[in-house]
Amino acid sequence: GQQVMQIPQYQHVQEGEDFTTYCNSSTTLSNIQWYKQRPGGHPVFLIQLVKSGEVKKQKRLTFQFGEAKKNSSLHITATQTTDVGTYFCAAHPSGGSYIPTFGRGTSLIVHP
Amino acid sequence: SQTIHQWPATLVQPVGSPLSLECTVEGTSNPNLYWYRQAAGRGLQLLFYSVGIGQISSEVPQNLSASRPQDRQFILSSKKLLLSDSGFYLCAWSGTVMNTEAFFGQGTRLTVV
């Protein structure tokens, strides 16, 4: 089945530093979705990218979808303690699916 | 607007006891429904999904079962819990169109002792 590899598994940063997490697939994707799970909470949908090379921004968060639609990244500029949590990517294969495949997530720890 | 309810929030059960977790969705019809399990510090493991009443697909062989007795109700069950069943269980729904985003319930933290 389709697999989505997400790295790194953990990332410690000092408040104010930048953070990036990456998702990679060996097969072409229909889309990529990003979710955030706060400690003790549930995953919350952040955004979806569908077009090759697409870039979207939400305040300090920048989401990119690769030209080949096989990889994606989430970049946070100047992290804050409120950014703490686990960031998951999820994807549907080319051709579409009802079942998203989730990456294993990247846990972001921000030190004040 | 659509909402998803999942209960209970926490549960401590002895080994060998039964389990029933319930999830209901409001504000939408014929949703796709999912049960995920998340071990501590780990990713999301898809356990079951359903595209309609009585239609259940299992992703991994295990000690659990799922049922969908009503359009917006999804139940996760076990006849006899194992220690390895401990984890964070998440119910989610998505729309009937392919490639849509998932909306998660608050989760149930299950500890089997």
PDB file of C-alpha atoms in Angstrom:
ATOM      1  CA  GLY A   1       0.000   0.000   0.000  1.00  0.00           C
ATOM      2  CA  GLN A   2       0.897   3.621  -0.215  1.00  0.00           C
ATOM      3  CA  GLN A   3       3.364   4.909   2.354  1.00  0.00           C
ATOM      4  CA  VAL A   4       4.102   8.458   3.369  1.00  0.00           C
ATOM      5  CA  MET A   5       7.416   9.008   5.126  1.00  0.00           C
ATOM      6  CA  GLN A   6       7.627  11.977   7.455  1.00  0.00           C
ATOM      7  CA  ILE A   7      10.811  13.380   8.997  1.00  0.00           C
ATOM      8  CA  PRO A   8      12.087  14.217  11.493  1.00  0.00           C
ATOM      9  CA  GLN A   9      10.240  12.297  14.204  1.00  0.00           C
ATOM     10  CA  TYR A  10      11.130  14.913  16.828  1.00  0.00           C
ATOM     11  CA  GLN A  11      12.467  18.445  16.663  1.00  0.00           C
ATOM     12  CA  HIS A  12      13.587  20.597  19.564  1.00  0.00           C
ATOM     13  CA  VAL A  13      13.943  24.308  18.873  1.00  0.00           C
ATOM     14  CA  GLN A  14      14.456  27.460  20.884  1.00  0.00           C
ATOM     15  CA  GLU A  15      11.577  29.876  20.739  1.00  0.00           C
ATOM     16  CA  GLY A  16      12.127  32.148  17.759  1.00  0.00           C
ATOM     17  CA  GLU A  17      13.914  29.554  15.648  1.00  0.00           C
ATOM     18  CA  ASP A  18      12.419  28.159  12.464  1.00  0.00           C
ATOM     19  CA  PHE A  19      11.074  24.633  12.032  1.00  0.00           C
ATOM     20  CA  THR A  20      10.465  22.417   9.020  1.00  0.00           C
ATOM     21  CA  THR A  21       8.922  18.980   8.644  1.00  0.00           C
ATOM     22  CA  TYR A  22       8.974  16.963   5.439  1.00  0.00           C
ATOM     23  CA  CYS A  23       6.745  14.332   3.870  1.00  0.00           C
ATOM     24  CA  ASN A  24       7.805  12.076   1.037  1.00  0.00           C
ATOM     25  CA  SER A  25       6.025   9.485  -1.058  1.00  0.00           C
ATOM     26  CA  SER A  26       7.414   7.089  -3.660  1.00  0.00           C
ATOM     27  CA  THR A  27       4.218   7.468  -5.688  1.00  0.00           C
ATOM     28  CA  THR A  28       2.393  10.461  -7.106  1.00  0.00           C
ATOM     29  CA  LEU A  29      -0.234  11.928  -4.830  1.00  0.00           C
ATOM     30  CA  SER A  30      -3.621  13.495  -5.470  1.00  0.00           C
ATOM     31  CA  ASN A  31      -3.198  15.890  -2.594  1.00  0.00           C
ATOM     32  CA  ILE A  32      -1.432  16.477   0.697  1.00  0.00           C
ATOM     33  CA  GLN A  33      -3.102  17.506   3.912  1.00  0.00           C
ATOM     34  CA  TRP A  34      -1.543  18.808   7.112  1.00  0.00           C
ATOM     35  CA  TYR A  35      -2.888  18.361  10.625  1.00  0.00           C
ATOM     36  CA  LYS A  36      -1.771  19.589  14.029  1.00  0.00           C
ATOM     37  CA  GLN A  37      -2.267  17.663  17.264  1.00  0.00           C
ATOM     38  CA  ARG A  38      -1.668  19.549  20.488  1.00  0.00           C
ATOM     39  CA  PRO A  39      -0.388  17.491  23.450  1.00  0.00           C
ATOM     40  CA  GLY A  40      -3.301  15.494  24.840  1.00  0.00           C
ATOM     41  CA  GLY A  41      -5.563  16.630  22.017  1.00  0.00           C
ATOM     42  CA  HIS A  42      -6.837  15.339  18.716  1.00  0.00           C
ATOM     43  CA  PRO A  43      -5.557  16.069  15.190  1.00  0.00           C
ATOM     44  CA  VAL A  44      -7.002  19.212  13.674  1.00  0.00           C
ATOM     45  CA  PHE A  45      -7.002  19.846   9.937  1.00  0.00           C
ATOM     46  CA  LEU A  46      -4.826  22.780   8.900  1.00  0.00           C
ATOM     47  CA  ILE A  47      -4.729  22.867   5.119  1.00  0.00           C
ATOM     48  CA  GLN A  48      -4.851  20.911   1.874  1.00  0.00           C
ATOM     49  CA  LEU A  49      -2.643  21.286  -1.201  1.00  0.00           C
ATOM     50  CA  VAL A  50      -3.673  19.814  -4.538  1.00  0.00           C
ATOM     51  CA  LYS A  51      -1.701  21.526  -7.288  1.00  0.00           C
ATOM     52  CA  SER A  52       1.837  20.752  -8.400  1.00  0.00           C
ATOM     53  CA  GLY A  53       4.233  23.290  -6.886  1.00  0.00           C
ATOM     54  CA  GLU A  54       1.497  24.853  -4.771  1.00  0.00           C
ATOM     55  CA  VAL A  55       2.486  27.098  -1.876  1.00  0.00           C
ATOM     56  CA  LYS A  56       0.065  28.265   0.802  1.00  0.00           C
ATOM     57  CA  LYS A  57       0.620  30.384   3.871  1.00  0.00           C
ATOM     58  CA  GLN A  58      -1.163  30.679   7.177  1.00  0.00           C
ATOM     59  CA  LYS A  59       0.481  33.467   9.191  1.00  0.00           C
ATOM     60  CA  ARG A  60       3.887  32.010  10.145  1.00  0.00           C
ATOM     61  CA  LEU A  61       3.201  28.625   8.532  1.00  0.00           C
ATOM     62  CA  THR A  62       4.193  27.926   4.913  1.00  0.00           C
ATOM     63  CA  PHE A  63       3.056  24.765   3.173  1.00  0.00           C
ATOM     64  CA  GLN A  64       4.563  23.507  -0.077  1.00  0.00           C
ATOM     65  CA  PHE A  65       3.623  20.724  -2.475  1.00  0.00           C
ATOM     66  CA  GLY A  66       6.418  19.460  -4.715  1.00  0.00           C
ATOM     67  CA  GLU A  67       6.417  19.829  -8.469  1.00  0.00           C
ATOM     68  CA  ALA A  68       6.194  16.069  -8.925  1.00  0.00           C
ATOM     69  CA  LYS A  69       3.428  15.837  -6.288  1.00  0.00           C
ATOM     70  CA  LYS A  70       5.469  13.327  -4.302  1.00  0.00           C
ATOM     71  CA  ASN A  71       6.651  15.476  -1.426  1.00  0.00           C
ATOM     72  CA  SER A  72       5.574  18.319   0.798  1.00  0.00           C
ATOM     73  CA  SER A  73       6.907  20.479   3.573  1.00  0.00           C
ATOM     74  CA  LEU A  74       5.580  22.576   6.424  1.00  0.00           C
ATOM     75  CA  HIS A  75       7.759  25.454   7.560  1.00  0.00           C
ATOM     76  CA  ILE A  76       7.137  27.530  10.669  1.00  0.00           C
ATOM     77  CA  THR A  77       8.944  30.841  10.937  1.00  0.00           C
ATOM     78  CA  ALA A  78       9.960  32.129  14.354  1.00  0.00           C
ATOM     79  CA  THR A  79       8.374  29.399  16.438  1.00  0.00           C
ATOM     80  CA  GLN A  80       6.337  30.213  19.515  1.00  0.00           C
ATOM     81  CA  THR A  81       5.419  28.018  22.470  1.00  0.00           C
ATOM     82  CA  THR A  82       1.899  27.808  21.060  1.00  0.00           C
ATOM     83  CA  ASP A  83       3.333  25.888  18.084  1.00  0.00           C
ATOM     84  CA  VAL A  84       4.124  22.890  20.305  1.00  0.00           C
ATOM     85  CA  GLY A  85       2.486  19.686  19.107  1.00  0.00           C
ATOM     86  CA  THR A  86       2.699  16.942  16.548  1.00  0.00           C
ATOM     87  CA  TYR A  87       2.310  17.808  12.884  1.00  0.00           C
ATOM     88  CA  PHE A  88       0.993  15.119  10.586  1.00  0.00           C
ATOM     89  CA  CYS A  89       0.859  15.018   6.837  1.00  0.00           C
ATOM     90  CA  ALA A  90      -1.762  12.883   5.128  1.00  0.00           C
ATOM     91  CA  ALA A  91      -2.161  12.052   1.481  1.00  0.00           C
ATOM     92  CA  HIS A  92      -4.427  10.414  -1.020  1.00  0.00           C
ATOM     93  CA  PRO A  93      -2.925   8.486  -3.936  1.00  0.00           C
ATOM     94  CA  SER A  94      -3.116   9.633  -7.511  1.00  0.00           C
ATOM     95  CA  GLY A  95      -6.550   8.615  -8.743  1.00  0.00           C
ATOM     96  CA  GLY A  96      -8.174   9.426  -5.460  1.00  0.00           C
ATOM     97  CA  SER A  97      -9.174   7.560  -2.345  1.00  0.00           C
ATOM     98  CA  TYR A  98     -11.509   7.767   0.625  1.00  0.00           C
ATOM     99  CA  ILE A  99      -8.726   6.692   2.945  1.00  0.00           C
ATOM    100  CA  PRO A 100      -5.950   9.158   3.756  1.00  0.00           C
ATOM    101  CA  THR A 101      -2.518   7.746   4.502  1.00  0.00           C
ATOM    102  CA  PHE A 102      -0.968   9.541   7.446  1.00  0.00           C
ATOM    103  CA  GLY A 103       2.712  10.115   8.028  1.00  0.00           C
ATOM    104  CA  ARG A 104       4.053   9.189  11.470  1.00  0.00           C
ATOM    105  CA  GLY A 105       4.138  12.816  12.501  1.00  0.00           C
ATOM    106  CA  THR A 106       6.796  15.236  13.669  1.00  0.00           C
ATOM    107  CA  SER A 107       6.665  16.298  17.304  1.00  0.00           C
ATOM    108  CA  LEU A 108       7.767  19.895  17.775  1.00  0.00           C
ATOM    109  CA  ILE A 109       9.103  20.929  21.163  1.00  0.00           C
ATOM    110  CA  VAL A 110       9.687  24.657  21.634  1.00  0.00           C
ATOM    111  CA  HIS A 111      11.919  25.742  24.493  1.00  0.00           C
ATOM    112  CA  PRO A 112      11.208  29.223  25.877  1.00  0.00           C
TER     113      PRO A 112
ATOM    114  CA  SER B   1     -22.279  22.891  11.228  1.00  0.00           C
ATOM    115  CA  GLN B   2     -20.926  19.387  11.608  1.00  0.00           C
ATOM    116  CA  THR B   3     -19.824  18.037  14.953  1.00  0.00           C
ATOM    117  CA  ILE B   4     -18.403  14.739  16.094  1.00  0.00           C
ATOM    118  CA  HIS B   5     -18.869  13.329  19.551  1.00  0.00           C
ATOM    119  CA  GLN B   6     -16.789  10.560  21.040  1.00  0.00           C
ATOM    120  CA  TRP B   7     -17.044   9.093  24.503  1.00  0.00           C
ATOM    121  CA  PRO B   8     -15.828   8.351  27.053  1.00  0.00           C
ATOM    122  CA  ALA B   9     -12.789  10.608  27.195  1.00  0.00           C
ATOM    123  CA  THR B  10     -10.824   8.266  29.435  1.00  0.00           C
ATOM    124  CA  LEU B  11     -11.307   4.639  30.374  1.00  0.00           C
ATOM    125  CA  VAL B  12      -9.461   2.200  32.593  1.00  0.00           C
ATOM    126  CA  GLN B  13     -10.424  -1.415  32.022  1.00  0.00           C
ATOM    127  CA  PRO B  14      -9.075  -4.720  33.358  1.00  0.00           C
ATOM    128  CA  VAL B  15      -7.598  -7.295  31.027  1.00  0.00           C
ATOM    129  CA  GLY B  16     -10.288  -9.618  29.698  1.00  0.00           C
ATOM    130  CA  SER B  17     -13.121  -7.132  30.087  1.00  0.00           C
ATOM    131  CA  PRO B  18     -15.277  -5.983  27.148  1.00  0.00           C
ATOM    132  CA  LEU B  19     -15.028  -2.618  25.437  1.00  0.00           C
ATOM    133  CA  SER B  20     -17.494  -0.351  23.717  1.00  0.00           C
ATOM    134  CA  LEU B  21     -16.527   3.093  22.425  1.00  0.00           C
ATOM    135  CA  GLU B  22     -19.136   5.175  20.683  1.00  0.00           C
ATOM    136  CA  CYS B  23     -18.854   7.939  18.137  1.00  0.00           C
ATOM    137  CA  THR B  24     -21.643   9.995  16.604  1.00  0.00           C
ATOM    138  CA  VAL B  25     -21.613  12.682  13.943  1.00  0.00           C
ATOM    139  CA  GLU B  26     -24.122  15.485  13.624  1.00  0.00           C
ATOM    140  CA  GLY B  27     -24.867  17.880  10.818  1.00  0.00           C
ATOM    141  CA  THR B  28     -24.003  15.673   7.867  1.00  0.00           C
ATOM    142  CA  SER B  29     -25.403  12.640   6.085  1.00  0.00           C
ATOM    143  CA  ASN B  30     -23.706   9.460   4.938  1.00  0.00           C
ATOM    144  CA  PRO B  31     -20.255  10.398   6.205  1.00  0.00           C
ATOM    145  CA  ASN B  32     -17.257   8.138   5.843  1.00  0.00           C
ATOM    146  CA  LEU B  33     -16.300   7.057   9.353  1.00  0.00           C
ATOM    147  CA  TYR B  34     -12.949   5.919  10.721  1.00  0.00           C
ATOM    148  CA  TRP B  35     -11.440   4.484  13.874  1.00  0.00           C
ATOM    149  CA  TYR B  36      -7.753   5.163  14.495  1.00  0.00           C
ATOM    150  CA  ARG B  37      -5.467   4.121  17.313  1.00  0.00           C
ATOM    151  CA  GLN B  38      -2.488   6.131  18.456  1.00  0.00           C
ATOM    152  CA  ALA B  39       0.072   4.534  20.737  1.00  0.00           C
ATOM    153  CA  ALA B  40       1.983   6.882  23.035  1.00  0.00           C
ATOM    154  CA  GLY B  41       4.272   9.114  20.971  1.00  0.00           C
ATOM    155  CA  ARG B  42       3.371   7.305  17.780  1.00  0.00           C
ATOM    156  CA  GLY B  43       1.481   7.936  14.587  1.00  0.00           C
ATOM    157  CA  LEU B  44      -2.100   7.184  13.610  1.00  0.00           C
ATOM    158  CA  GLN B  45      -2.957   3.573  12.845  1.00  0.00           C
ATOM    159  CA  LEU B  46      -6.164   3.093  10.869  1.00  0.00           C
ATOM    160  CA  LEU B  47      -8.219   0.310  12.430  1.00  0.00           C
ATOM    161  CA  PHE B  48     -11.568   0.406  10.614  1.00  0.00           C
ATOM    162  CA  TYR B  49     -13.412   2.517   8.122  1.00  0.00           C
ATOM    163  CA  SER B  50     -16.977   2.578   6.909  1.00  0.00           C
ATOM    164  CA  VAL B  51     -18.591   4.119   3.839  1.00  0.00           C
ATOM    165  CA  GLY B  52     -22.152   3.234   4.833  1.00  0.00           C
ATOM    166  CA  ILE B  53     -24.449   1.518   7.303  1.00  0.00           C
ATOM    167  CA  GLY B  54     -23.327  -2.031   7.968  1.00  0.00           C
ATOM    168  CA  GLN B  55     -20.253  -1.619   5.725  1.00  0.00           C
ATOM    169  CA  ILE B  56     -17.056  -2.092   7.709  1.00  0.00           C
ATOM    170  CA  SER B  57     -13.549  -2.559   6.387  1.00  0.00           C
ATOM    171  CA  SER B  58     -10.777  -3.703   8.685  1.00  0.00           C
ATOM    172  CA  GLU B  59      -7.265  -2.531   8.062  1.00  0.00           C
ATOM    173  CA  VAL B  60      -5.377  -4.695  10.540  1.00  0.00           C
ATOM    174  CA  PRO B  61      -6.159  -8.028  12.207  1.00  0.00           C
ATOM    175  CA  GLN B  62      -6.689  -7.513  15.901  1.00  0.00           C
ATOM    176  CA  ASN B  63      -8.746  -8.029  18.983  1.00  0.00           C
ATOM    177  CA  LEU B  64     -11.222  -5.329  18.008  1.00  0.00           C
ATOM    178  CA  SER B  65     -14.345  -5.038  15.882  1.00  0.00           C
ATOM    179  CA  ALA B  66     -16.434  -2.159  14.614  1.00  0.00           C
ATOM    180  CA  SER B  67     -20.077  -1.675  13.767  1.00  0.00           C
ATOM    181  CA  ARG B  68     -22.163   1.033  12.151  1.00  0.00           C
ATOM    182  CA  PRO B  69     -25.771   0.455  13.236  1.00  0.00           C
ATOM    183  CA  GLN B  70     -26.913   3.899  12.091  1.00  0.00           C
ATOM    184  CA  ASP B  71     -25.733   6.311   9.430  1.00  0.00           C
ATOM    185  CA  ARG B  72     -23.935   8.611  11.865  1.00  0.00           C
ATOM    186  CA  GLN B  73     -22.983   6.157  14.594  1.00  0.00           C
ATOM    187  CA  PHE B  74     -19.771   4.182  14.719  1.00  0.00           C
ATOM    188  CA  ILE B  75     -18.922   1.779  17.520  1.00  0.00           C
ATOM    189  CA  LEU B  76     -15.617   0.155  18.405  1.00  0.00           C
ATOM    190  CA  SER B  77     -15.827  -3.026  20.461  1.00  0.00           C
ATOM    191  CA  SER B  78     -13.855  -5.814  21.981  1.00  0.00           C
ATOM    192  CA  LYS B  79     -15.041  -8.955  23.742  1.00  0.00           C
ATOM    193  CA  LYS B  80     -11.852  -9.335  25.794  1.00  0.00           C
ATOM    194  CA  LEU B  81      -9.302  -6.594  26.145  1.00  0.00           C
ATOM    195  CA  LEU B  82      -5.583  -7.227  26.057  1.00  0.00           C
ATOM    196  CA  LEU B  83      -2.862  -5.112  27.621  1.00  0.00           C
ATOM    197  CA  SER B  84      -1.707  -4.230  24.114  1.00  0.00           C
ATOM    198  CA  ASP B  85      -5.085  -2.620  23.407  1.00  0.00           C
ATOM    199  CA  SER B  86      -4.099   0.378  25.521  1.00  0.00           C
ATOM    200  CA  GLY B  87      -3.829   3.591  23.553  1.00  0.00           C
ATOM    201  CA  PHE B  88      -5.553   6.704  22.337  1.00  0.00           C
ATOM    202  CA  TYR B  89      -8.546   5.885  20.137  1.00  0.00           C
ATOM    203  CA  LEU B  90      -9.756   8.469  17.687  1.00  0.00           C
ATOM    204  CA  CYS B  91     -12.948   8.491  15.682  1.00  0.00           C
ATOM    205  CA  ALA B  92     -13.034  10.620  12.543  1.00  0.00           C
ATOM    206  CA  TRP B  93     -15.392  11.438   9.703  1.00  0.00           C
ATOM    207  CA  SER B  94     -14.968  12.772   6.201  1.00  0.00           C
ATOM    208  CA  GLY B  95     -17.294  13.700   3.385  1.00  0.00           C
ATOM    209  CA  THR B  96     -18.375  11.308   0.651  1.00  0.00           C
ATOM    210  CA  VAL B  97     -16.213  12.970  -1.979  1.00  0.00           C
ATOM    211  CA  MET B  98     -12.770  11.460  -2.381  1.00  0.00           C
ATOM    212  CA  ASN B  99      -9.693  13.237  -1.050  1.00  0.00           C
ATOM    213  CA  THR B 100     -11.503  15.327   1.535  1.00  0.00           C
ATOM    214  CA  GLU B 101     -10.114  16.177   4.927  1.00  0.00           C
ATOM    215  CA  ALA B 102     -10.892  14.236   8.086  1.00  0.00           C
ATOM    216  CA  PHE B 103     -12.425  15.661  11.253  1.00  0.00           C
ATOM    217  CA  PHE B 104     -11.483  13.969  14.475  1.00  0.00           C
ATOM    218  CA  GLY B 105     -13.332  13.456  17.718  1.00  0.00           C
ATOM    219  CA  GLN B 106     -11.777  14.322  21.049  1.00  0.00           C
ATOM    220  CA  GLY B 107     -10.430  10.803  21.494  1.00  0.00           C
ATOM    221  CA  THR B 108     -10.656   8.138  24.187  1.00  0.00           C
ATOM    222  CA  ARG B 109      -7.611   7.345  26.245  1.00  0.00           C
ATOM    223  CA  LEU B 110      -7.881   3.632  27.093  1.00  0.00           C
ATOM    224  CA  THR B 111      -5.668   2.014  29.682  1.00  0.00           C
ATOM    225  CA  VAL B 112      -5.924  -1.729  30.081  1.00  0.00           C
ATOM    226  CA  VAL B 113      -4.642  -2.894  33.463  1.00  0.00           C
TER     227      VAL B 113
END
